[in-house]
Short mmCIF file of C-alpha atoms in Angstrom, two decimals:
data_model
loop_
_atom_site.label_atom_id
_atom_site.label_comp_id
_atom_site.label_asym_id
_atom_site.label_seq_id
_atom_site.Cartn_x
_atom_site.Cartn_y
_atom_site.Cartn_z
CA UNK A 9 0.00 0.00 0.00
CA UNK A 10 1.52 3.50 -1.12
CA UNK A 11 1.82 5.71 2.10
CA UNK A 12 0.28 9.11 1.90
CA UNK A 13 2.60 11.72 1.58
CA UNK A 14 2.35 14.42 4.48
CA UNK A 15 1.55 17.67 3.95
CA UNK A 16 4.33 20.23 5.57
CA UNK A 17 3.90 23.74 6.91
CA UNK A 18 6.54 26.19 6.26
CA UNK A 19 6.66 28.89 8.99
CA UNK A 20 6.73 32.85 9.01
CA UNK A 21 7.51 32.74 4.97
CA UNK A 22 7.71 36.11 3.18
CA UNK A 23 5.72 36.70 0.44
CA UNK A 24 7.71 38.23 -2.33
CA UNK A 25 6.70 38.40 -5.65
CA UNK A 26 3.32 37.64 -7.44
CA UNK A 27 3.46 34.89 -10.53
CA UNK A 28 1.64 32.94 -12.84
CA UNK A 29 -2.18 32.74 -12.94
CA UNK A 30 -2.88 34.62 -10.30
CA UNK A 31 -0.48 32.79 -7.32
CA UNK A 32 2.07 34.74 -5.25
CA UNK A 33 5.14 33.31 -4.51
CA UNK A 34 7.49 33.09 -1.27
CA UNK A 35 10.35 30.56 -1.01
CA UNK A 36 10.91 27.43 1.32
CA UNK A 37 13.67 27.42 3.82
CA UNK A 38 15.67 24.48 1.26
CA UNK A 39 15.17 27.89 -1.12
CA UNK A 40 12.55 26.32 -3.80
CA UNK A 41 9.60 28.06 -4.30
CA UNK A 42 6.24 28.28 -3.12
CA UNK A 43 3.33 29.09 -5.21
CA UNK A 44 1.18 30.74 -2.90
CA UNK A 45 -3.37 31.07 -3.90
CA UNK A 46 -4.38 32.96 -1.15
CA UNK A 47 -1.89 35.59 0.24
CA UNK A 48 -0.25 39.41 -1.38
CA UNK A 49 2.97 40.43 -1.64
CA UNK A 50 4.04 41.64 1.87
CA UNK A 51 2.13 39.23 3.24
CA UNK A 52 3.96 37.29 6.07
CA UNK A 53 2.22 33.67 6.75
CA UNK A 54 2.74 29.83 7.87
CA UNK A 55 2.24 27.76 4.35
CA UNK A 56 0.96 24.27 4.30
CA UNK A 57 1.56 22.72 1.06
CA UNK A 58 -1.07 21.34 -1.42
CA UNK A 59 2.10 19.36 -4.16
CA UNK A 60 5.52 18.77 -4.32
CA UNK A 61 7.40 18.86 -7.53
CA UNK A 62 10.99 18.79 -7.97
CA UNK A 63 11.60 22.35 -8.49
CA UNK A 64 8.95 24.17 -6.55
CA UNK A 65 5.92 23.59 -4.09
CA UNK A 66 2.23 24.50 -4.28
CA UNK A 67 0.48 26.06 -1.10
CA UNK A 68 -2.12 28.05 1.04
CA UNK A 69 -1.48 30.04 3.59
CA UNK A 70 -3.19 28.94 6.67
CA UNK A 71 -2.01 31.62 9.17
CA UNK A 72 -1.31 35.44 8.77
CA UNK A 73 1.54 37.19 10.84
CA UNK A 74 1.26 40.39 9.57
CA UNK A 75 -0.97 41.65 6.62
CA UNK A 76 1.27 43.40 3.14
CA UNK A 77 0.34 47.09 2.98
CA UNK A 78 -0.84 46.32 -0.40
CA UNK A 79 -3.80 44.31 0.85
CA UNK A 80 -7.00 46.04 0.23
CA UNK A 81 -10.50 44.43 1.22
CA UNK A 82 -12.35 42.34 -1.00
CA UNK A 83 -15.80 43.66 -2.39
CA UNK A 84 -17.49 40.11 -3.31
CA UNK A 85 -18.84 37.95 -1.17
CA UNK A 86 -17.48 34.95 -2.49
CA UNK A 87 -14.07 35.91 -3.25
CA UNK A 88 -12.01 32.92 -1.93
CA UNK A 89 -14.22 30.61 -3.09
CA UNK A 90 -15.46 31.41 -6.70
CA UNK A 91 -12.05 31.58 -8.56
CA UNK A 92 -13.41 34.48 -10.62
CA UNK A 93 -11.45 37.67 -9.39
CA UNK A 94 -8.40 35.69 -7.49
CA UNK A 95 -6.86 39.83 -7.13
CA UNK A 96 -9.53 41.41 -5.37
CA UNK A 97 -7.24 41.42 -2.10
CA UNK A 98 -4.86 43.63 -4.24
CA UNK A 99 -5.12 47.72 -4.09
CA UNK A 100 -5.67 48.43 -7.44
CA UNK A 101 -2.43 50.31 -8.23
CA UNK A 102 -0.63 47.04 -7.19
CA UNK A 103 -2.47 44.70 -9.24
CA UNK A 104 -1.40 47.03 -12.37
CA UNK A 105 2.28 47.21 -11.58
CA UNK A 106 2.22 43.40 -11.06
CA UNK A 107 0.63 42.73 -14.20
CA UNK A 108 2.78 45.41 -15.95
CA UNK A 109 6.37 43.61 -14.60
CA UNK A 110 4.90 40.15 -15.78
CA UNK A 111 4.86 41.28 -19.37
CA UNK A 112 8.13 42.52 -18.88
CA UNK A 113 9.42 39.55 -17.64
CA UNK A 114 7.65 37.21 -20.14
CA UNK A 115 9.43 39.51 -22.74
CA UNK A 116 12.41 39.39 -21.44
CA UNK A 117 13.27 36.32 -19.75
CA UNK A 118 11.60 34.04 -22.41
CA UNK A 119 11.62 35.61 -25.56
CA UNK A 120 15.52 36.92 -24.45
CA UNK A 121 14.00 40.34 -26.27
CA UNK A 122 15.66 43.47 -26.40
CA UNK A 123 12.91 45.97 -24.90
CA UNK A 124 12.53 49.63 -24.95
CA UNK A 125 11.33 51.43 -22.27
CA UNK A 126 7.43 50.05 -21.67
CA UNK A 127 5.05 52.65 -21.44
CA UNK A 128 3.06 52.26 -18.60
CA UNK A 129 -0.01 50.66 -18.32
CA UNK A 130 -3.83 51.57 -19.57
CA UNK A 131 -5.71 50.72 -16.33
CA UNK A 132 -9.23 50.53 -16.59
CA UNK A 133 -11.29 53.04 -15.22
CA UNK A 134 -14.16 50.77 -14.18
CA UNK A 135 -12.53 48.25 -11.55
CA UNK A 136 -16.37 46.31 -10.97
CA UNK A 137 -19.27 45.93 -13.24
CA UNK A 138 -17.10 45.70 -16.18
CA UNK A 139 -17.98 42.93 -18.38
CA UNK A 140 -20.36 42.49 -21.05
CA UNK A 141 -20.82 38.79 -21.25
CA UNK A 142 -21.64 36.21 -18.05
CA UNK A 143 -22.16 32.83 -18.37
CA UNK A 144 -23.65 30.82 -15.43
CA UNK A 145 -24.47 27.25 -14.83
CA UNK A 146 -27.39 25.32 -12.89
CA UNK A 147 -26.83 22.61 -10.45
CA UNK A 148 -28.85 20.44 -8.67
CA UNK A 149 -25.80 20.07 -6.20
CA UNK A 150 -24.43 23.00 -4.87
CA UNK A 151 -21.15 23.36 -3.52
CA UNK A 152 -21.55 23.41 0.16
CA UNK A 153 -19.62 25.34 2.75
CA UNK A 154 -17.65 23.79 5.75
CA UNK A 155 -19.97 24.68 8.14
CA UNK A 156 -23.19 23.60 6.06
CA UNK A 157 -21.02 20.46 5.47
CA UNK A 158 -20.62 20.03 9.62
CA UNK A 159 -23.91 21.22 10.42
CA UNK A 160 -26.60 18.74 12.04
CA UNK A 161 -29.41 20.58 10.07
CA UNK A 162 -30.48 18.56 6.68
CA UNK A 163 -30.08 20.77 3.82
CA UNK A 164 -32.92 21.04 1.50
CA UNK A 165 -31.83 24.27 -0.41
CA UNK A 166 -29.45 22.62 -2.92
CA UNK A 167 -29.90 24.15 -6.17
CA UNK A 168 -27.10 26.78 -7.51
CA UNK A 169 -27.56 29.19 -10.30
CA UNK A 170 -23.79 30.43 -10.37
CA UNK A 171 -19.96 29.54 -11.09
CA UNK A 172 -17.65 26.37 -11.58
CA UNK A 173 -15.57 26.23 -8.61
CA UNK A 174 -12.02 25.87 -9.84
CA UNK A 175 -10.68 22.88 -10.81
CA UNK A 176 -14.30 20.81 -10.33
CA UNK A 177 -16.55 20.38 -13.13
CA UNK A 178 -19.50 19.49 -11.67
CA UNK A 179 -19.57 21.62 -8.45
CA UNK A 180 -21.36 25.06 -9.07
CA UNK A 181 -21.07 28.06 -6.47
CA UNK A 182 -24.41 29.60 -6.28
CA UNK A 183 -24.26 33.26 -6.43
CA UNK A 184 -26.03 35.89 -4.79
CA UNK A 185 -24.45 38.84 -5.95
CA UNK A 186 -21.26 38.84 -9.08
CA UNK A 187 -19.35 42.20 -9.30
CA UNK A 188 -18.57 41.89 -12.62
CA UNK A 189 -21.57 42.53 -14.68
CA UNK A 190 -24.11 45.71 -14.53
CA UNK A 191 -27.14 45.92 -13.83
CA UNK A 192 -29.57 44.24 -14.53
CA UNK A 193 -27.60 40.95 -14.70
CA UNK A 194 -27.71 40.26 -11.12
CA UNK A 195 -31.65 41.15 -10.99
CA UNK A 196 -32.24 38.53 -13.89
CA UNK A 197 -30.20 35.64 -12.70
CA UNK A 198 -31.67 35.93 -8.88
CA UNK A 199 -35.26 35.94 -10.68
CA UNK A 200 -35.08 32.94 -12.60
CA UNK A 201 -33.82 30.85 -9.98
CA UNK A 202 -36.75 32.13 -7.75
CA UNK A 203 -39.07 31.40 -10.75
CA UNK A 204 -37.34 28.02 -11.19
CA UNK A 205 -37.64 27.06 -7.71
CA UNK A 206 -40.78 28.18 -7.00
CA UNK A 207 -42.40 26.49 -10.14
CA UNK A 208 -40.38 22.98 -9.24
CA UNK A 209 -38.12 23.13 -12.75
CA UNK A 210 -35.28 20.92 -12.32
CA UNK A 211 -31.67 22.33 -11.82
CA UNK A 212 -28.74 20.34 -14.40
CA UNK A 213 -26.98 17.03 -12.64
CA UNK A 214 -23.67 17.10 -15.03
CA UNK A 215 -23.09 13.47 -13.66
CA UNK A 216 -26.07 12.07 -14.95
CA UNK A 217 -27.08 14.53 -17.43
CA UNK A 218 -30.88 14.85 -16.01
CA UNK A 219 -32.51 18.08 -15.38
CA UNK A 220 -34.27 20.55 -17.23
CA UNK A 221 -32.11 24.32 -16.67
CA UNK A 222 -28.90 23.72 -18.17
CA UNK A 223 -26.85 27.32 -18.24
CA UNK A 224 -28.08 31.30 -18.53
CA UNK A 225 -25.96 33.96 -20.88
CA UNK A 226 -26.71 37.24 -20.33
CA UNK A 227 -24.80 40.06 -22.86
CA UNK A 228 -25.21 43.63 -22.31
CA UNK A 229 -24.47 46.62 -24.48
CA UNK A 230 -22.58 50.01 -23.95
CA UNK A 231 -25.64 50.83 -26.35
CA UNK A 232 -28.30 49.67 -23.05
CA UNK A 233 -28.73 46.39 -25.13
CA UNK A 234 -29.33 43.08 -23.38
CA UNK A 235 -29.57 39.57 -24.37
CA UNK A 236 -30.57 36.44 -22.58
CA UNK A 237 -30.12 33.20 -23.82
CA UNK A 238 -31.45 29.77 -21.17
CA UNK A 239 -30.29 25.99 -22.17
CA UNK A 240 -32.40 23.75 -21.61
CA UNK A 241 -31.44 20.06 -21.34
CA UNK A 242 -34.41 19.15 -22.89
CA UNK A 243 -37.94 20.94 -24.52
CA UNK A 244 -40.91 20.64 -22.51
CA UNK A 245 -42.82 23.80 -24.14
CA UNK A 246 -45.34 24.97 -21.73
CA UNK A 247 -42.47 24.69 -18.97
CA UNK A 248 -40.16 26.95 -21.35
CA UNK A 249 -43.10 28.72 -22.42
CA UNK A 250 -43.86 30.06 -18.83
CA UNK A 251 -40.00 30.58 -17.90
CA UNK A 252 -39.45 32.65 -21.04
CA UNK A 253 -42.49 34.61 -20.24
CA UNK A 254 -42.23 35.37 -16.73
CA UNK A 255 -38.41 36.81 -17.62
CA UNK A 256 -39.97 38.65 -21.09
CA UNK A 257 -43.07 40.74 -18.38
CA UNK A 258 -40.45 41.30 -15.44
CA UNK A 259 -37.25 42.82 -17.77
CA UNK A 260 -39.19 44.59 -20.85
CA UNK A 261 -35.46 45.91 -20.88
CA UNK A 262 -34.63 42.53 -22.68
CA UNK A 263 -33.76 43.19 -26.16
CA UNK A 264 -32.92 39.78 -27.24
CA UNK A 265 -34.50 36.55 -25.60
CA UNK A 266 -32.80 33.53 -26.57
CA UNK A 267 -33.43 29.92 -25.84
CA UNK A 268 -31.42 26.81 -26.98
CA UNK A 269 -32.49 22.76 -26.52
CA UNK A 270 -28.95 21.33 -25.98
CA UNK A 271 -29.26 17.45 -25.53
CA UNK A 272 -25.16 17.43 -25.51
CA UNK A 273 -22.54 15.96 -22.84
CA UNK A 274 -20.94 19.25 -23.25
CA UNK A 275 -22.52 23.24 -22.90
CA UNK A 276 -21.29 24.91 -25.63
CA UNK A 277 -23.61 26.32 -28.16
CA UNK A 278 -21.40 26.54 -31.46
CA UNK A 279 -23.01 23.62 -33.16
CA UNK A 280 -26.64 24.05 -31.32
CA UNK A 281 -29.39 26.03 -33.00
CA UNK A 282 -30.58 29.14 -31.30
CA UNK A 283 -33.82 30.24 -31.09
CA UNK A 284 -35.55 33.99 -30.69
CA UNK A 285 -38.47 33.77 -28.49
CA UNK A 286 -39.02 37.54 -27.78
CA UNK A 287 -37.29 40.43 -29.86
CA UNK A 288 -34.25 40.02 -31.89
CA UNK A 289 -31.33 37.40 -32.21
CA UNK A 290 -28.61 40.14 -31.57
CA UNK A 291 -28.00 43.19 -29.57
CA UNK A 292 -25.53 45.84 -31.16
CA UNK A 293 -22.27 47.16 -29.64
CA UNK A 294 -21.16 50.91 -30.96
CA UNK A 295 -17.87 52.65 -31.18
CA UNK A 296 -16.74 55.83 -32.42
CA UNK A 297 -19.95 55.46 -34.99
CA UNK A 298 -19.32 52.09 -36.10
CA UNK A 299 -22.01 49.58 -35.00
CA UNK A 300 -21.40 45.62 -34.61
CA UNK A 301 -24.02 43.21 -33.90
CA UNK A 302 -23.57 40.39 -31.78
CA UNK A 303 -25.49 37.49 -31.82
CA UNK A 304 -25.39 34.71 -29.12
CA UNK A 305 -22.21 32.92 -30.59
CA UNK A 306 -20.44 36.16 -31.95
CA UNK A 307 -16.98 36.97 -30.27
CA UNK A 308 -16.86 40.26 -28.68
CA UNK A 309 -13.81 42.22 -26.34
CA UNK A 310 -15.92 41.23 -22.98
CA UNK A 311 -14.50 44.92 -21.35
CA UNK A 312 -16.08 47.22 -24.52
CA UNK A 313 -14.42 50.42 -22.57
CA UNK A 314 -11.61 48.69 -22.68
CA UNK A 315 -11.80 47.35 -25.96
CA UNK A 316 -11.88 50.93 -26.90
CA UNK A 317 -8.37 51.98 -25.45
CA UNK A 318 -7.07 48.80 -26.93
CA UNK A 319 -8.12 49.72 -30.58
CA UNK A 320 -6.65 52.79 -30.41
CA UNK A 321 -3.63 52.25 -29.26
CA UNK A 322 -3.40 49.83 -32.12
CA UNK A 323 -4.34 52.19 -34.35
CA UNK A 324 -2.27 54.35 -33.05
CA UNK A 325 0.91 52.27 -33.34
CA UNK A 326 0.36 51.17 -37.09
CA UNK A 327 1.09 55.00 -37.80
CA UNK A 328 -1.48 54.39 -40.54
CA UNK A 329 -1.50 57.75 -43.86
CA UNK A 330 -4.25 56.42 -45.70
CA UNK A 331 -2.26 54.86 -48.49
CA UNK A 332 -1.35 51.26 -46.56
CA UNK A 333 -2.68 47.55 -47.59
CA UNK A 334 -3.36 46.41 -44.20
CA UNK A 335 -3.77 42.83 -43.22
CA UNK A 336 -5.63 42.14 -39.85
CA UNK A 337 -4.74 38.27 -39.09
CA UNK A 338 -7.21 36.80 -36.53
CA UNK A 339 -9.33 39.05 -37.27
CA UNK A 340 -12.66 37.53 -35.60
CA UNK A 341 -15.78 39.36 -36.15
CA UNK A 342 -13.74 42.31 -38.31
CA UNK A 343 -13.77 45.29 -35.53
CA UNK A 344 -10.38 45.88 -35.23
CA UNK A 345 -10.00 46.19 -39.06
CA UNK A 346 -13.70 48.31 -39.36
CA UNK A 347 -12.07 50.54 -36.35
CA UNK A 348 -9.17 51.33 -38.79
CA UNK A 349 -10.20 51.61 -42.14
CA UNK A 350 -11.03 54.84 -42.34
CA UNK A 351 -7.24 55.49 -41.83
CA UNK A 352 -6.06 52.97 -44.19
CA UNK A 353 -5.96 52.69 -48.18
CA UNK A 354 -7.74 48.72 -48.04
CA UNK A 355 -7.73 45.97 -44.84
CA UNK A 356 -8.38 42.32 -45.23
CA UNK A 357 -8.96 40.24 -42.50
CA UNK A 358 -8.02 36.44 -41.85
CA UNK A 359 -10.04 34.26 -39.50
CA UNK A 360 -10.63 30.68 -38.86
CA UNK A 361 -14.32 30.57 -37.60
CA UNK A 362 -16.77 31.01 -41.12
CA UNK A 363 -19.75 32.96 -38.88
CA UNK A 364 -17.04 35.52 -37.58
CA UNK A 365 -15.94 36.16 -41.09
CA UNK A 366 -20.26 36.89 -42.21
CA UNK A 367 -20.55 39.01 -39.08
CA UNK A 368 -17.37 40.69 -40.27
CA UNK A 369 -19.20 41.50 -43.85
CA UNK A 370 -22.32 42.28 -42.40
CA UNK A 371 -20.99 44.88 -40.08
CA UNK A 372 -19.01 46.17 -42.41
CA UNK A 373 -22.37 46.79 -45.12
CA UNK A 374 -24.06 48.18 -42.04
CA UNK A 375 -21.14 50.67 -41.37
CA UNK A 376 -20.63 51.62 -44.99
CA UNK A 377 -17.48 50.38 -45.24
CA UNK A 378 -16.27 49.35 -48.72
CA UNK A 379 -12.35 49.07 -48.57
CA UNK A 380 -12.35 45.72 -46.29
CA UNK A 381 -12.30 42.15 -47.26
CA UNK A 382 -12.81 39.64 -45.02
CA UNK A 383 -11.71 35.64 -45.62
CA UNK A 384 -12.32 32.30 -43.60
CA UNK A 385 -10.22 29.46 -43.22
CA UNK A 386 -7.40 28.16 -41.13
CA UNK A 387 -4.60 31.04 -40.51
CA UNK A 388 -1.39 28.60 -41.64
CA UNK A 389 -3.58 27.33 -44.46
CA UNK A 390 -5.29 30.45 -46.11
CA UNK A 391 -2.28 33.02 -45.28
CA UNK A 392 -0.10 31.69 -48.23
CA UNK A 393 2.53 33.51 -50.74
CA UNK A 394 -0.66 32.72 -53.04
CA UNK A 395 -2.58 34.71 -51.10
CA UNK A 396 -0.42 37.64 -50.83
CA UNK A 397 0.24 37.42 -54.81
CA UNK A 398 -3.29 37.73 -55.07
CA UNK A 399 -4.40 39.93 -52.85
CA UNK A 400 -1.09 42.26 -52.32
CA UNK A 401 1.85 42.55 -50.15
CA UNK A 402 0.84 44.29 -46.79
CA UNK A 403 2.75 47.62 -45.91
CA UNK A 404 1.46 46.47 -41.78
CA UNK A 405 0.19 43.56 -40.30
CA UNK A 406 -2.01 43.70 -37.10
CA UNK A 407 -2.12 40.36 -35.90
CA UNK A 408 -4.47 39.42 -32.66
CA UNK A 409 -3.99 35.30 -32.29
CA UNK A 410 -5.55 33.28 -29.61
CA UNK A 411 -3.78 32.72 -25.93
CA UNK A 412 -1.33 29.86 -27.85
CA UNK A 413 -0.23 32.72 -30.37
CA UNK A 414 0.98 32.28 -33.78
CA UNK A 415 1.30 28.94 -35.52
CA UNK A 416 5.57 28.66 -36.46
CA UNK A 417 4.20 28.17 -40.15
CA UNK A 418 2.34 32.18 -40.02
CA UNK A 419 5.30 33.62 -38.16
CA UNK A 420 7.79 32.85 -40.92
CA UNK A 421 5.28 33.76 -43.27
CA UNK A 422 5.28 37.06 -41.77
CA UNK A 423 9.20 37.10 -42.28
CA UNK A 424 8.80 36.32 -45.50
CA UNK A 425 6.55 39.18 -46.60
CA UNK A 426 8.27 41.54 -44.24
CA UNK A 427 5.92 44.01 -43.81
CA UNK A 428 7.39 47.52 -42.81
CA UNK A 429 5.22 47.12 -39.22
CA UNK A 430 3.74 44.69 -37.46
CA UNK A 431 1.77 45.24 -34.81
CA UNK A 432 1.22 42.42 -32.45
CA UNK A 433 -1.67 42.05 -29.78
CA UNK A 434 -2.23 39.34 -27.50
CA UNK A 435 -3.54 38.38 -24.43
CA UNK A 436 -0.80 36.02 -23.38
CA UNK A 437 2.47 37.54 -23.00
CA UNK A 438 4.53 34.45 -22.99
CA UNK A 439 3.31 32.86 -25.71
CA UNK A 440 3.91 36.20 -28.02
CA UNK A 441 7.30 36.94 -26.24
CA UNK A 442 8.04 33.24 -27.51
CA UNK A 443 6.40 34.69 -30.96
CA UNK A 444 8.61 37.68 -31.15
CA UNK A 445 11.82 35.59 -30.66
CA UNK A 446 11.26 34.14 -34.06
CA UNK A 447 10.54 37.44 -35.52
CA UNK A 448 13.92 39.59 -33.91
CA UNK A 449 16.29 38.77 -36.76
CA UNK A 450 14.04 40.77 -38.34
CA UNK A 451 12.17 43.04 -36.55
CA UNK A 452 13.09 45.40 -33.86
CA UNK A 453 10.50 46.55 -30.92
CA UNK A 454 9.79 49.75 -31.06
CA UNK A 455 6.78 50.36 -28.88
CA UNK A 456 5.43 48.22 -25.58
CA UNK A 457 1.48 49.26 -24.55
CA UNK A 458 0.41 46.54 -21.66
CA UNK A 459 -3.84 47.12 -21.38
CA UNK A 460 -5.61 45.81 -17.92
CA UNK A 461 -8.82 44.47 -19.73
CA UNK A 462 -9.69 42.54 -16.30
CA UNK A 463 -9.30 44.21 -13.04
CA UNK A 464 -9.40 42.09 -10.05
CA UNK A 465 -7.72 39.19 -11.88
CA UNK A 466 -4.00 38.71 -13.17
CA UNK A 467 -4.86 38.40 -16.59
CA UNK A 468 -3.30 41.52 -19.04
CA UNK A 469 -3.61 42.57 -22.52
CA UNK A 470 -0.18 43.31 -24.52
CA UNK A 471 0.42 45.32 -27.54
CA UNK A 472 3.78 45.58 -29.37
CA UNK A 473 4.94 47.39 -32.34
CA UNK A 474 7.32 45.59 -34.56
CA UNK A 475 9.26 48.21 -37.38
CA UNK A 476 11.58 46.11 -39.62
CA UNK A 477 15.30 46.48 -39.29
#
């Protein structure tokens, strides 16, 4: 029988430094490190460890000596349990110049990049309330606290409208209150789970794939748009008849309500048909003038104020005159590209997912846009010397790729074409310091713009200007 390994406490550890995905880290008196989920820089604290590995441990802190000056109080409710905002401990100010030091590090250490000086970073202005999009999840099982799991009392309230806890797919958090989303998010969730209980619909069991409410969307709008979409696990009309109803009479603020039949192991929507009970199938986002609707599966910057500062410091980097070919790779649902073509002489924009690339058209008829083209298909496939002979050699590339970054194949196609600039966003520092390695011989850096698009968390947006040598 393999003996249990024993779980040590390290004593009065300093906590130094903040890392990767949201941790802090302090080191162990045989000097390897401790990755840290519950403490801030300053802290000092007893650790008991969660792992082992060879060159580091994972921990919690279980006690508190003294409290880092950096420590702020939390606003939520359930911070320390929903895995949501994992910063929220953090003054503000902190969390920035944490965030801003991880992409120069990430820069630096792994992409061994020569850096100018990085300007500093674009925090937002709205720290709470910031998101446009919310997905939540019913459950028949709710994750229970310690003291409801010691209690004598029999619990009979066990449905959850609310989060994943980390790391555990079927245990949802029910929430009473998230501090991400406006008004009237909160409002809708709490009265469809009173509507649901008090009408006896049955909450999702992801084990045995019974139960009737599935997961809620709501979207909202800098415009005052909102959209609702409910999954259902399965149709029973005059149940979803009444639901849809009851939410249509109680939030006439609705503009889209959406409902889906999903019969699937899995949640996601992509391949499931959507269907408009009450007004239309899309709300519309606006900046500077431009319009872009969004339907339930479109891909939109989930911090639109944000979004905003992002866009134009890309714009602002590609220097654009009004006489460049401008190719926007990744280029999703065409805003970036729409938010610059006034500036430029023509943009075409690359993207994988087909529906992105007809929203992309769409918005681009609805914002009278004629000197954009938009294509579909796989980047390393459809971003080809054929292509470029085709459709012309860019004078700047904007490229936006997923967290994983550039496939090796488009990175030396980008050194083939050697466009003048290239100007690289991405929400995942390492992988495009790792990117821009490949791209030094080259291409020099020129300009470094870190964005916060998500306060409370450790996630950060990165833009870098690339000017051929």
């Amino acid at each position: 029988m393999r003996k249990k390994r024993t779980k040590r406490v390290f004593e009065n550890v300093e906590v130094i430094d903040a890392g990767a995905k949201g941790k802090t880290i302090g080191k162990a008196p045989d000097g390897k490190v401790i990755f840290i989920n519950n403490a801030v820089p300053g802290d000092v604290i007893d650790v008991q460890t969660t792992k082992k590995r060879k060159a580091y441990y994972e921990g919690a802190a279980v006690k508190f000596h003294s409290l880092s000056k950096k420590r702020t109080t939390a606003q939520c409710d359930h911070f320390g349990v929903c895995g949501g905002c994992k910063w929220q401990h953090m003054g503000y100010e902190h969390q920035l110049y944490y965030k801003q030091k991880e992409v120069e590090n990430n820069l630096v250490r792994i992409g061994h990049l020569e850096i100018p000086e990085i300007q500093p970073i674009l925090g937002s202005k709205e720290q709470y309330f910031y998101r446009n999009k919310m997905e939540f999840s019913f459950s028949d099982s709710r994750w229970l606290t310690l003291e409801e799991i010691n209690s004598t009392h029999t619990i009979s309230d066990k449905n959850a409208l609310g989060f994943h806890i980390p790391g555990m797919w079927d245990k949802i958090l029910d929430i009473k209150k998230c501090h991400l989303q406006a008004d009237p998010s909160n409002a809708i969730r709490l009265a469809i789970k009173k509507y649901a209980i008090a009408n006896d619909l049955s909450f999702f069991n992801p084990r045995h794939q019974t139960g009737f409410l599935r997961t809620l969307m709501i979207r909202t709008s800098s415009t005052g748009e909102v959209m609702v979409l409910l999954q259902f696990r399965e149709e029973n009309v005059s149940k979803r008849e009444a639901l849809l109803a009851h939410i249509k009479v109680t939030f006439p603020e609705i503009t889209a309500l959406l409902y889906v039949i999903n019969q699937k192991a899995n949640d996601t929507i992509y391949d499931q048909e959507i269907y408009c009970y009450a007004g239309r199938d899309h709300i519309f986002e606006e900046m500077e003038g431009l319009q872009f609707k969004i339907g339930a599966k479109s891909f939109y910057q989930t911090n639109a104020a944000q979004a905003y500062e992002l866009y134009k410091v890309t714009r602002d980097f590609a220097g654009l005159t009004g006489n460049e070919l401008v190719y926007d790779l990744y280029t999703g649902t065409g805003t970036i590209a729409q938010f610059i073509a006034k500036q430029a002489k023509k943009v075409i924009g690359i993207e994988a997912v087909p529906e992105a690339i007809e929203a992309a058209k769409e918005n681009a008829t609805r914002n009278k846009i004629d000197n954009t083209s938009f294509f579909a298909g796989d980047m390393k496939k459809i971003f080809t010397p054929e292509f470029i002979a085709t459709h012309g050699t860019p004078d700047i590339i904007i490229t936006d790729p997923p967290r994983d970054g550039m496939h090796a194949a488009v990175t030396e196609q980008l050194l083939q074409i050697a466009p003048l600039k290239i100007v690289y966003v991405s929400c995942n520092s390492a992988t495009q310091a790792r990117d821009l390695s490949l791209l030094k011989e080259r291409y020099k850096i020129a300009k470094i713009q870190p964005i916060d698009m998500f306060p409370q968390t450790h996630h950060v947006e990165n833009v870098v200007l690339l000017e051929r040598k």
